[in-house]
Each structure stands twice: as structure tokens, then as C-alpha cells.
């Protein structure tokens, strides 16, 4: 049994304050707007949803232990884009044995990462 896609949901006090970050800074396409929840396309079959923490299934918390990772070959391009957008807590690109990656936060403090796998066989697992 396989799935069609995945949606990761983040919960916020005010989704309208963070929605422009995902469209303008991240460049994600808004595919569904339900007022209390919005869903953005992050990749062909990967989606990120933002939800009003007073109305959704879960409640917004001040600290969130979740990391949303974007896998892309152009780590440097993403880093340049995030740098120009002056995103919060942007790290330098870290080059490790397993991957090249960096971290940053959205306007409400959720952690995001962009990474490129070094091993071509591992990288191929995440391509269409």
C-alpha cells in the first residue's frame, strides 16, 4: 500500500502572519485555502500545511520539535535566497560526509533545513 502524497502541518497563533513567508520567501504554491488552514505545494507530491492553532486538531506551542527538510541539489541557491530574505537563524552551509545542508526558521520559529545528499545512490531515492 502506497500513499499519493504527504502533508506536514505546522500550527500557529496567526497563520496570516506567516503565509507570506511560504509564498514569497520560500516560493511555495498555495493550493488550498480553508481560512483556518492553508496548504502549500513544496514539491510535486510534498505539501506543507499551516493551521490556526486555536481551531485545528492540535494547539500551537511556543516550542516545536519538528524539522521540515527540503531536499534539493541547489543548496547554494536556496542559501542565497534565504540570506537575501534575511530569514531568522540562518546557518552557514555545512558540508558533511553524508550531506550538505543549512538551517533557518520561519517567522514563528519553526525549523527548516535545505539539504543535498552526497551519495548519488541515496540522492536517487528522493528523486522522481
Coordinates of C-alpha atoms in Angstrom, one line a residue:
X1 CA 0.0 0.0 0.0
X2 CA 1.4 3.4 -1.0
X3 CA 0.4 6.9 -0.5
X4 CA -0.4 9.6 -3.0
X5 CA 1.5 12.4 -1.2
X6 CA 2.4 13.7 2.3
X7 CA 1.3 16.9 4.1
X8 CA 3.2 18.1 7.1
X9 CA 1.1 20.6 9.3
X10 CA 2.5 23.4 11.4
X11 CA 0.3 25.1 14.0
X12 CA 0.4 28.8 14.5
X13 CA -1.3 31.5 16.6
X14 CA -1.8 33.6 13.4
X15 CA -1.4 31.8 10.0
X16 CA -1.9 35.0 8.1
X17 CA 1.3 36.4 9.6
X18 CA 3.3 33.5 8.3
X19 CA 1.6 32.7 5.0
X20 CA 3.5 35.4 3.0
X21 CA 6.8 33.7 4.1
X22 CA 5.8 30.5 2.5
X23 CA 4.6 32.1 -0.8
X24 CA 7.1 35.0 -1.2
X25 CA 10.3 33.8 0.5
X26 CA 10.0 30.0 0.1
X27 CA 8.3 30.2 -3.3
X28 CA 5.7 27.6 -2.4
X29 CA 2.4 27.5 -4.3
X30 CA -0.8 27.9 -2.3
X31 CA -3.0 25.0 -3.4
X32 CA -5.8 25.1 -0.8
X33 CA -7.1 27.9 1.5
X34 CA -9.7 26.8 4.1
X35 CA -9.4 30.1 6.1
X36 CA -8.2 28.3 9.3
X37 CA -5.7 26.2 7.3
X38 CA -3.7 26.7 4.1
X39 CA -1.8 24.0 2.2
X40 CA 1.3 24.8 0.0
X41 CA 3.0 22.6 -2.6
X42 CA 6.6 22.2 -1.5
X43 CA 7.5 19.6 -4.2
X44 CA 5.4 17.6 -6.8
X45 CA 3.9 15.3 -4.1
X46 CA 5.0 17.0 -0.9
X47 CA 2.9 19.6 0.9
X48 CA 3.2 21.9 3.9
X49 CA 0.1 23.0 5.7
X50 CA -0.3 25.9 8.2
X51 CA -3.1 25.7 10.6
X52 CA -4.8 28.1 13.1
X53 CA -3.7 26.6 16.5
X54 CA -7.0 27.5 18.1
X55 CA -9.1 25.7 15.5
X56 CA -7.1 22.8 14.2
X57 CA -6.6 19.3 15.6
X58 CA -3.5 20.3 17.6
X59 CA -2.7 23.5 19.6
X60 CA 0.0 26.0 18.9
X61 CA 3.0 25.7 21.2
X62 CA 5.8 28.2 21.8
X63 CA 8.4 25.5 21.2
X64 CA 8.1 23.0 18.4
X65 CA 10.2 19.9 18.0
X66 CA 9.8 19.4 14.3
X67 CA 12.2 19.9 11.3
X68 CA 10.9 20.4 7.8
X69 CA 13.6 19.4 5.3
X70 CA 13.7 20.3 1.6
X71 CA 15.9 18.0 -0.5
X72 CA 17.3 19.9 -3.5
X73 CA 20.6 19.8 -5.4
X74 CA 20.8 23.6 -5.4
X75 CA 21.7 24.1 -1.7
X76 CA 23.8 27.2 -2.5
X77 CA 20.9 28.8 -4.5
X78 CA 18.5 28.2 -1.6
X79 CA 21.0 29.6 0.9
X80 CA 21.5 32.7 -1.2
X81 CA 17.7 33.2 -1.4
X82 CA 17.2 32.8 2.3
X83 CA 20.2 35.1 3.0
X84 CA 18.6 37.8 0.8
X85 CA 15.3 37.3 2.6
X86 CA 17.1 37.8 5.9
X87 CA 15.4 34.8 7.5
X88 CA 15.9 34.1 11.1
X89 CA 18.7 31.9 12.5
X90 CA 20.2 31.2 9.1
X91 CA 23.3 29.0 9.5
X92 CA 26.2 28.7 7.0
X93 CA 26.1 25.7 4.6
X94 CA 27.6 22.8 6.5
X95 CA 29.4 20.2 4.4
X96 CA 29.5 16.8 5.9
X97 CA 30.2 13.2 4.9
X98 CA 26.5 12.5 4.4
X99 CA 25.1 15.7 3.1
X100 CA 25.5 19.5 2.5
X101 CA 22.9 21.4 4.4
X102 CA 21.8 24.5 6.3
X103 CA 19.1 25.5 8.8
X104 CA 16.8 28.5 9.3
X105 CA 13.5 29.4 10.9
X106 CA 10.2 30.6 9.6
X107 CA 8.7 33.8 11.2
X108 CA 7.1 31.8 14.0
X109 CA 10.2 29.8 14.9
X110 CA 9.6 26.5 13.1
X111 CA 12.9 24.9 12.0
X112 CA 13.6 24.3 8.3
X113 CA 16.5 22.8 6.5
X114 CA 17.7 22.5 2.9
X115 CA 20.0 19.6 2.1
X116 CA 21.7 17.7 -0.7
X117 CA 22.7 14.1 -0.2
X118 CA 26.4 13.5 -1.2
X119 CA 25.9 9.8 -2.1
X120 CA 24.3 9.6 -5.6
X121 CA 22.6 6.3 -4.7
X122 CA 21.0 7.9 -1.6
X123 CA 20.1 11.1 -3.6
X124 CA 18.4 8.9 -6.2
X125 CA 16.0 7.6 -3.5
X126 CA 14.4 11.1 -3.2
X127 CA 14.0 11.9 -6.9
X128 CA 11.0 11.2 -9.1

